[in-house]
Amino acid sequence: MSRGSLRIYLGSAPGVGKTFAMLHEARRRRARGTDVVVGIVETHGRALTTTLLDGLEVLPRLTVEHRGSRRAELDTAAVIARRPQVVLVDELARTNLPGSRHEKRWQDVEDILEAGIDVLTTVNIQHLESLGDVVESITGVRQHETVPDEVVRRAEQVELVDMTPEALRRRLAHGNVFAADKVNGAVTSYFRLGNLSALREIALLWLADRVDEALERYRAEEGIRDQWPTRERVVVALTGGPESETLLRRGARITTRAAGGHLFACHVRVSEGRGRVDSEALTGIRRIARDVGAEFQEVSGNDVATAILDYARGVNATQIVVGVSRRSRWQQLLRPSIASDVAAGSRDIDVHLVSHEQSGTGHRDRRSRGLPRRRVVSGFLVAMVSLVALTAGLVVTQDKHALSFDLLLYLALTVGCALVGGIWPALFCAVAGSLVVNWFFTEPRGTLTISDPPNAVALVLFILVATAVSWVVHVAARRTEQAVAAQRESAALAALSRDLLAEPRPLPALLDKACLALGLRRAVLTETAEDGQRVVVATTDPAVAIGSPLPPGQSWSLDVPVEDGVHLLFDGPPVAAGDQRVVNAYAAHAAILHGREQLLRTAQQAAGLARDSAARTTLLAAVSHDLRTPLASIKAGVSTLRQRDVTLSAADEAELLESVEGSADQLDALIGNLLDLSRIETGTVRAHAHLVDPFDAVVGAVRTTSDPARVEVELGPDIPSVTADPGLLDRVLANLIENALRHGGRDVRITGDVVGEVVQLRVIDRGPGVDNADKERIFAAFQRVGDAPRGEGLGLGLAVARGLMTVMGGTLVPEDTPGGGLTMIAELPRAETAEPGAVTHGAVEEGA
């Protein structure tokens, strides 16, 4: 009997629709004639889910006694006895009640699969055993009901039921996931946007890895060796030398530029035992690979380049990073480098050649002033071999040709040597050829004397012509090399300009490219400050901080003026004269980028000044009415009370005094908010942290509001203390409550809860609420939401409240109240997780 198949509906969180999708699949299969039964489905009271069960056969559940009550569990024996084709088993990670057949529901599913029955089931990503710690660090909740990863991996199909965090929160607010009395706590704790986004990303990445594994199995089964670039995979080839760290970090930077990229580190151990690396070096390489997030693999092979390429194709790599050879040029003449062999055999895999301090060519690309050394050596070899062969042939046949013919043959040989190796092999051939002609073919033969003057003239002309032709050929070849080099430089600079446009931080990227192109160790861009010190603007050296003075006592191999007061400094070997154009080009780019950054800073400063000017204008406009109104009320009340000819009753006098007091309080609150905002924006508020009882803080703030009777406090007695400044917290709560009373319409509720290591205080109103587009704007100074009339305050309360929360190390965020309205959530650290007195900001104390 064959084993049944397992299909899992995977979700990122409760409520995304896993059970709904499973029931739809069951109804689809039943419609086409499949025998489908429901083993157990948890509807959680959701009407739509319950409706989908109509028409499906539901097997009786097993009743289990637990703590004096009877509860229903999956009856595995009944499912096996019924022997349907497909059975639905909800919540794969569920822990069974004591007395059940197995401890976990996934064990029941294994029994059903072994009986040859297909299973449809559901599970959330947070219930996977390997992800427990990750989920706990995100949500603050430890999942005790888990399922082994291997059980899920063995499933024939895993289907992701996806939903955006915003859509899931709307579903929660509408009561489609939990009961109405549990919605508010769920939305503000586990189902926060950040939690849901993180869980969704984990689910997507986990499933993507499973798809990747399935793809690799398919390629292996089908024998497919071609590279399929489904995602960026970078292989860093390591020798075990000191340059390994440079290559790994360069590979990590390449990988991070592509979302979902994977970094591999490969070290080849030669089968014959040559080039062994000691275990200590390999341990260091493994540690660095782990630090940069690379998967380290040691492979063996007879040929290093072939082994690297085989490994790269085996992991479906798209790019290979390999270091420039540490061999000298003479060694590379005898045998090509590993890097060149990898590049030659890579085909559709991109290869990055990375220079380093151990490169055989030194720290820079030493460009020859003439032809490449290989051509010069070849020219000398051609000259020596050809001279011997030509002379031997002419000596044997010397009676059949004249001296002029001999000179033309040696001249042709000299031109050939110039074409192959340039001026020096040609000069050698010309001088050696003239001596050979003088010895073997001019009278008297066997001596270096010449008896016939015309022969002497011919020999001199031969040397002159050979030298001139050799020089022309040499110059032409040299000009060709220079033209090719100039073309490469132009292409490189054009690519530099293009690449810098896409860089988020172009100035550091420019310095990195300059060091790489010129073979230098580090680069620093400095500008001269008002006090004459050089200040670092950008650098490739992590030991030098941006904005700090240039460390004294350091020597720089190259100091290039960029513009007035700005210099580009390089550290490394001397730069060749031929590279000076490239250096100047990099300096010109640095000047442009530095100027652009200065313009951006100026524009930001101008925007800040414009905002300040707008704030002052708004303040003056607000003062003209909002501050004048309570002043006018106070003046009118006091003037009336001072009039001698008007007799007031005790009640009228009390009413006038109450009006004066209320207007004075309003004026005091407005001025207090203005002063608070001023201190916050200038960074002169200092919080004095103490242990504060949230209940006492809330009750005290409620008493200071305009209508305490409309405020309902629902804080439990077990809510822990928080670390905060009592005075600042009182002002925050008073502003939030007053704002809710003013705009919230009906009564205001204040609740509290503990989420991980923070305490949440929620001020909940049932007013018109705030659109998502305005939820950040309401915290700006002088903002009134909607069409709030003048006289309703300066619009400073929420700006001050958020600023004071930030000073105390807390946060203040707005959320929609389920059913309508706005909930302001103030989060502060629990007293157990922060020491009193640790929260300090600014430099000037703010009185509590």
mmCIF file of C-alpha atoms in Angstrom, residues 88-329:
data_model
loop_
_atom_site.group_PDB
_atom_site.id
_atom_site.type_symbol
_atom_site.label_atom_id
_atom_site.label_comp_id
_atom_site.label_asym_id
_atom_site.label_seq_id
_atom_site.Cartn_x
_atom_site.Cartn_y
_atom_site.Cartn_z
ATOM 1 C CA LEU A 88 -9.014 17.463 6.057
ATOM 2 C CA VAL A 89 -6.997 17.945 9.262
ATOM 3 C CA ASP A 90 -6.732 21.550 10.423
ATOM 4 C CA GLU A 91 -3.862 23.018 12.526
ATOM 5 C CA LEU A 92 -1.012 20.578 11.942
ATOM 6 C CA ALA A 93 1.086 21.894 14.890
ATOM 7 C CA ARG A 94 -1.711 21.521 17.450
ATOM 8 C CA THR A 95 -0.874 19.778 20.750
ATOM 9 C CA ASN A 96 -3.422 17.059 21.530
ATOM 10 C CA LEU A 97 -5.102 16.830 24.913
ATOM 11 C CA PRO A 98 -3.780 14.217 27.380
ATOM 12 C CA GLY A 99 -5.376 10.849 26.657
ATOM 13 C CA SER A 100 -5.213 11.246 22.884
ATOM 14 C CA ARG A 101 -3.513 8.752 20.608
ATOM 15 C CA HIS A 102 -0.411 10.956 20.135
ATOM 16 C CA GLU A 103 0.984 14.047 21.803
ATOM 17 C CA LYS A 104 0.989 16.100 18.582
ATOM 18 C CA ARG A 105 -1.501 16.306 15.730
ATOM 19 C CA TRP A 106 1.217 15.957 13.099
ATOM 20 C CA GLN A 107 1.876 12.462 14.495
ATOM 21 C CA ASP A 108 -1.788 11.605 13.853
ATOM 22 C CA VAL A 109 -1.347 12.854 10.294
ATOM 23 C CA GLU A 110 1.667 10.556 9.852
ATOM 24 C CA ASP A 111 -0.497 7.566 10.801
ATOM 25 C CA ILE A 112 -3.158 8.625 8.307
ATOM 26 C CA LEU A 113 -0.575 9.046 5.530
ATOM 27 C CA GLU A 114 0.900 5.611 6.256
ATOM 28 C CA ALA A 115 -2.636 4.205 5.773
ATOM 29 C CA GLY A 116 -2.559 5.499 2.179
ATOM 30 C CA ILE A 117 -4.939 8.454 2.728
ATOM 31 C CA ASP A 118 -4.177 11.882 1.281
ATOM 32 C CA VAL A 119 -4.228 14.760 3.808
ATOM 33 C CA LEU A 120 -4.973 18.456 3.420
ATOM 34 C CA THR A 121 -3.773 20.468 6.414
ATOM 35 C CA THR A 122 -2.780 23.960 7.558
ATOM 36 C CA VAL A 123 0.092 25.475 9.544
ATOM 37 C CA ASN A 124 1.491 28.936 10.278
ATOM 38 C CA ILE A 125 5.152 29.779 9.658
ATOM 39 C CA GLN A 126 5.736 30.602 13.353
ATOM 40 C CA HIS A 127 4.977 26.987 14.304
ATOM 41 C CA LEU A 128 8.012 25.556 12.450
ATOM 42 C CA GLU A 129 10.486 24.201 14.994
ATOM 43 C CA SER A 130 13.558 25.865 13.457
ATOM 44 C CA LEU A 131 11.972 29.322 13.456
ATOM 45 C CA GLY A 132 10.850 29.438 17.087
ATOM 46 C CA ASP A 133 13.668 31.678 18.298
ATOM 47 C CA VAL A 134 13.367 34.011 15.305
ATOM 48 C CA VAL A 135 9.617 34.433 15.776
ATOM 49 C CA GLU A 136 10.014 35.025 19.506
ATOM 50 C CA SER A 137 12.575 37.780 18.907
ATOM 51 C CA ILE A 138 10.119 39.519 16.555
ATOM 52 C CA THR A 139 6.794 39.089 18.330
ATOM 53 C CA GLY A 140 7.891 38.551 21.930
ATOM 54 C CA VAL A 141 5.744 35.405 22.047
ATOM 55 C CA ARG A 142 7.216 31.906 22.397
ATOM 56 C CA GLN A 143 5.408 29.293 20.316
ATOM 57 C CA HIS A 144 4.989 26.077 22.311
ATOM 58 C CA GLU A 145 3.005 24.273 19.598
ATOM 59 C CA THR A 146 5.544 23.395 16.891
ATOM 60 C CA VAL A 147 5.998 20.914 14.085
ATOM 61 C CA PRO A 148 9.382 19.537 12.914
ATOM 62 C CA ASP A 149 10.642 21.144 9.728
ATOM 63 C CA GLU A 150 11.214 17.727 8.177
ATOM 64 C CA VAL A 151 7.489 16.947 8.325
ATOM 65 C CA VAL A 152 6.707 20.067 6.312
ATOM 66 C CA ARG A 153 9.635 19.520 3.926
ATOM 67 C CA ARG A 154 8.375 16.005 3.092
ATOM 68 C CA ALA A 155 5.015 17.359 1.941
ATOM 69 C CA GLU A 156 4.309 16.807 -1.735
ATOM 70 C CA GLN A 157 2.827 20.302 -1.994
ATOM 71 C CA VAL A 158 3.227 23.415 0.147
ATOM 72 C CA GLU A 159 0.977 26.286 -0.891
ATOM 73 C CA LEU A 160 1.477 29.747 0.575
ATOM 74 C CA VAL A 161 -1.721 31.555 1.525
ATOM 75 C CA ASP A 162 -0.566 35.164 1.390
ATOM 76 C CA MET A 163 -2.174 38.386 2.544
ATOM 77 C CA THR A 164 -0.770 41.875 3.046
ATOM 78 C CA PRO A 165 -0.453 43.053 6.673
ATOM 79 C CA GLU A 166 -2.840 45.940 6.003
ATOM 80 C CA ALA A 167 -5.523 43.614 4.626
ATOM 81 C CA LEU A 168 -5.151 41.229 7.573
ATOM 82 C CA ARG A 169 -5.497 44.086 10.073
ATOM 83 C CA ARG A 170 -8.651 45.251 8.290
ATOM 84 C CA ARG A 171 -9.997 41.714 8.523
ATOM 85 C CA LEU A 172 -9.211 41.778 12.247
ATOM 86 C CA ALA A 173 -10.922 45.151 12.720
ATOM 87 C CA HIS A 174 -14.061 43.821 11.026
ATOM 88 C CA GLY A 175 -14.225 40.941 13.491
ATOM 89 C CA ASN A 176 -13.522 38.255 10.866
ATOM 90 C CA VAL A 177 -10.677 36.641 12.836
ATOM 91 C CA PHE A 178 -11.285 37.140 16.572
ATOM 92 C CA ALA A 179 -14.248 38.104 18.714
ATOM 93 C CA ALA A 180 -14.866 41.837 19.077
ATOM 94 C CA ASP A 181 -13.625 41.975 22.681
ATOM 95 C CA LYS A 182 -10.229 40.586 21.643
ATOM 96 C CA VAL A 183 -9.665 42.688 18.545
ATOM 97 C CA ASN A 184 -8.121 45.770 20.160
ATOM 98 C CA GLY A 185 -5.513 43.828 22.125
ATOM 99 C CA ALA A 186 -4.617 41.673 19.106
ATOM 100 C CA VAL A 187 -4.203 44.656 16.768
ATOM 101 C CA THR A 188 -1.911 46.506 19.171
ATOM 102 C CA SER A 189 0.209 43.547 20.268
ATOM 103 C CA TYR A 190 0.873 40.494 18.112
ATOM 104 C CA PHE A 191 -0.761 41.833 14.936
ATOM 105 C CA ARG A 192 1.262 45.015 14.637
ATOM 106 C CA LEU A 193 2.298 45.995 11.106
ATOM 107 C CA GLY A 194 5.966 45.358 11.799
ATOM 108 C CA ASN A 195 5.308 41.873 13.207
ATOM 109 C CA LEU A 196 3.080 40.886 10.296
ATOM 110 C CA SER A 197 5.542 42.214 7.701
ATOM 111 C CA ALA A 198 8.429 40.286 9.300
ATOM 112 C CA LEU A 199 6.406 37.053 9.534
ATOM 113 C CA ARG A 200 5.314 37.441 5.926
ATOM 114 C CA GLU A 201 8.914 37.881 4.787
ATOM 115 C CA ILE A 202 9.980 34.774 6.751
ATOM 116 C CA ALA A 203 7.206 32.739 5.129
ATOM 117 C CA LEU A 204 8.089 33.941 1.627
ATOM 118 C CA LEU A 205 11.818 33.290 2.087
ATOM 119 C CA TRP A 206 11.237 29.860 3.636
ATOM 120 C CA LEU A 207 9.033 28.804 0.750
ATOM 121 C CA ALA A 208 11.468 30.315 -1.780
ATOM 122 C CA ASP A 209 14.232 28.130 -0.322
ATOM 123 C CA ARG A 210 12.011 25.055 -0.688
ATOM 124 C CA VAL A 211 11.300 25.975 -4.313
ATOM 125 C CA ASP A 212 15.032 26.418 -4.842
ATOM 126 C CA GLU A 213 15.711 22.959 -3.395
ATOM 127 C CA ALA A 214 13.096 21.445 -5.699
ATOM 128 C CA LEU A 215 14.675 23.198 -8.675
ATOM 129 C CA GLU A 216 18.128 21.864 -7.794
ATOM 130 C CA ARG A 217 16.712 18.333 -7.483
ATOM 131 C CA TYR A 218 15.095 18.677 -10.894
ATOM 132 C CA ARG A 219 18.323 19.924 -12.498
ATOM 133 C CA ALA A 220 20.242 17.046 -10.915
ATOM 134 C CA GLU A 221 17.692 14.429 -12.016
ATOM 135 C CA GLU A 222 17.595 15.789 -15.569
ATOM 136 C CA GLY A 223 21.371 16.198 -15.757
ATOM 137 C CA ILE A 224 21.119 19.911 -16.546
ATOM 138 C CA ARG A 225 24.523 21.579 -16.234
ATOM 139 C CA ASP A 226 23.727 24.951 -17.807
ATOM 140 C CA GLN A 227 23.393 27.879 -15.462
ATOM 141 C CA TRP A 228 19.831 29.015 -14.711
ATOM 142 C CA PRO A 229 20.012 32.566 -13.240
ATOM 143 C CA THR A 230 16.900 32.360 -11.078
ATOM 144 C CA ARG A 231 18.648 34.445 -8.396
ATOM 145 C CA GLU A 232 22.103 35.951 -7.931
ATOM 146 C CA ARG A 233 24.574 33.394 -6.585
ATOM 147 C CA VAL A 234 28.127 34.593 -6.079
ATOM 148 C CA VAL A 235 31.029 32.146 -5.649
ATOM 149 C CA VAL A 236 34.252 33.504 -4.124
ATOM 150 C CA ALA A 237 37.271 31.376 -5.048
ATOM 151 C CA LEU A 238 39.784 31.281 -2.176
ATOM 152 C CA THR A 239 43.404 30.136 -2.088
ATOM 153 C CA GLY A 240 43.746 30.352 1.673
ATOM 154 C CA GLY A 241 46.184 33.237 1.448
ATOM 155 C CA PRO A 242 45.955 36.617 3.195
ATOM 156 C CA GLU A 243 43.947 38.028 0.282
ATOM 157 C CA SER A 244 40.990 35.760 1.151
ATOM 158 C CA GLU A 245 39.406 38.366 3.455
ATOM 159 C CA THR A 246 39.535 41.006 0.701
ATOM 160 C CA LEU A 247 37.862 38.655 -1.780
ATOM 161 C CA LEU A 248 35.157 37.586 0.686
ATOM 162 C CA ARG A 249 34.231 41.137 1.585
ATOM 163 C CA ARG A 250 34.129 42.142 -2.081
ATOM 164 C CA GLY A 251 31.886 39.148 -2.793
ATOM 165 C CA ALA A 252 29.603 40.110 0.100
ATOM 166 C CA ARG A 253 29.238 43.638 -1.297
ATOM 167 C CA ILE A 254 28.336 42.245 -4.713
ATOM 168 C CA THR A 255 25.767 39.891 -3.161
ATOM 169 C CA THR A 256 24.034 42.559 -1.092
ATOM 170 C CA ARG A 257 23.298 44.589 -4.226
ATOM 171 C CA ALA A 258 20.853 41.893 -5.396
ATOM 172 C CA ALA A 259 17.803 41.063 -3.251
ATOM 173 C CA GLY A 260 17.740 37.391 -2.281
ATOM 174 C CA GLY A 261 21.354 36.823 -3.342
ATOM 175 C CA HIS A 262 23.378 33.906 -1.986
ATOM 176 C CA LEU A 263 27.108 33.988 -1.263
ATOM 177 C CA PHE A 264 29.336 30.883 -1.493
ATOM 178 C CA ALA A 265 33.000 30.567 -0.544
ATOM 179 C CA CYS A 266 34.964 27.804 -2.280
ATOM 180 C CA HIS A 267 38.451 26.555 -1.413
ATOM 181 C CA VAL A 268 40.017 23.919 -3.673
ATOM 182 C CA ARG A 269 42.271 21.301 -2.113
ATOM 183 C CA VAL A 270 44.508 19.876 -4.863
ATOM 184 C CA SER A 271 44.228 16.087 -5.010
ATOM 185 C CA GLU A 272 47.991 15.503 -5.386
ATOM 186 C CA GLY A 273 48.608 17.406 -2.181
ATOM 187 C CA ARG A 274 50.223 20.433 -3.801
ATOM 188 C CA GLY A 275 49.483 23.863 -2.380
ATOM 189 C CA ARG A 276 48.214 22.640 0.959
ATOM 190 C CA VAL A 277 46.870 25.276 3.349
ATOM 191 C CA ASP A 278 47.360 24.776 7.079
ATOM 192 C CA SER A 279 44.300 24.153 9.214
ATOM 193 C CA GLU A 280 44.704 27.416 11.153
ATOM 194 C CA ALA A 281 44.421 29.456 7.954
ATOM 195 C CA LEU A 282 41.349 27.491 6.880
ATOM 196 C CA THR A 283 39.759 28.082 10.276
ATOM 197 C CA GLY A 284 40.275 31.805 9.851
ATOM 198 C CA ILE A 285 38.739 31.689 6.379
ATOM 199 C CA ARG A 286 35.707 29.810 7.707
ATOM 200 C CA ARG A 287 35.237 32.435 10.424
ATOM 201 C CA ILE A 288 35.393 35.322 7.962
ATOM 202 C CA ALA A 289 33.002 33.505 5.615
ATOM 203 C CA ARG A 290 30.553 33.041 8.470
ATOM 204 C CA ASP A 291 30.844 36.727 9.436
ATOM 205 C CA VAL A 292 29.948 37.910 5.911
ATOM 206 C CA GLY A 293 27.114 35.370 5.578
ATOM 207 C CA ALA A 294 28.830 33.031 3.079
ATOM 208 C CA GLU A 295 28.368 29.289 2.796
ATOM 209 C CA PHE A 296 31.894 27.836 2.961
ATOM 210 C CA GLN A 297 32.734 24.703 0.962
ATOM 211 C CA GLU A 298 36.058 22.925 0.486
ATOM 212 C CA VAL A 299 36.327 20.849 -2.678
ATOM 213 C CA SER A 300 39.118 18.790 -4.204
ATOM 214 C CA GLY A 301 40.354 18.411 -7.749
ATOM 215 C CA ASN A 302 43.415 17.973 -9.911
ATOM 216 C CA ASP A 303 42.939 21.317 -11.637
ATOM 217 C CA VAL A 304 41.981 24.295 -9.472
ATOM 218 C CA ALA A 305 40.276 26.307 -12.209
ATOM 219 C CA THR A 306 38.212 23.331 -13.360
ATOM 220 C CA ALA A 307 37.205 22.534 -9.786
ATOM 221 C CA ILE A 308 36.070 26.142 -9.225
ATOM 222 C CA LEU A 309 33.994 26.121 -12.413
ATOM 223 C CA ASP A 310 32.465 22.730 -11.600
ATOM 224 C CA TYR A 311 31.480 23.937 -8.135
ATOM 225 C CA ALA A 312 30.070 27.200 -9.521
ATOM 226 C CA ARG A 313 27.923 25.346 -12.043
ATOM 227 C CA GLY A 314 26.886 22.892 -9.354
ATOM 228 C CA VAL A 315 25.403 25.677 -7.220
ATOM 229 C CA ASN A 316 23.944 27.424 -10.290
ATOM 230 C CA ALA A 317 26.205 30.452 -9.737
ATOM 231 C CA THR A 318 25.798 33.626 -11.739
ATOM 232 C CA GLN A 319 29.084 35.314 -10.733
ATOM 233 C CA ILE A 320 32.572 34.225 -9.663
ATOM 234 C CA VAL A 321 34.961 36.417 -7.674
ATOM 235 C CA VAL A 322 38.616 35.455 -8.048
ATOM 236 C CA GLY A 323 41.766 37.279 -7.055
ATOM 237 C CA VAL A 324 44.451 38.458 -9.441
ATOM 238 C CA SER A 325 47.287 35.937 -9.550
ATOM 239 C CA ARG A 326 50.113 36.285 -7.055
ATOM 240 C CA ARG A 327 52.602 34.966 -9.632
ATOM 241 C CA SER A 328 55.066 37.250 -11.324
ATOM 242 C CA ARG A 329 54.771 37.953 -15.035
#
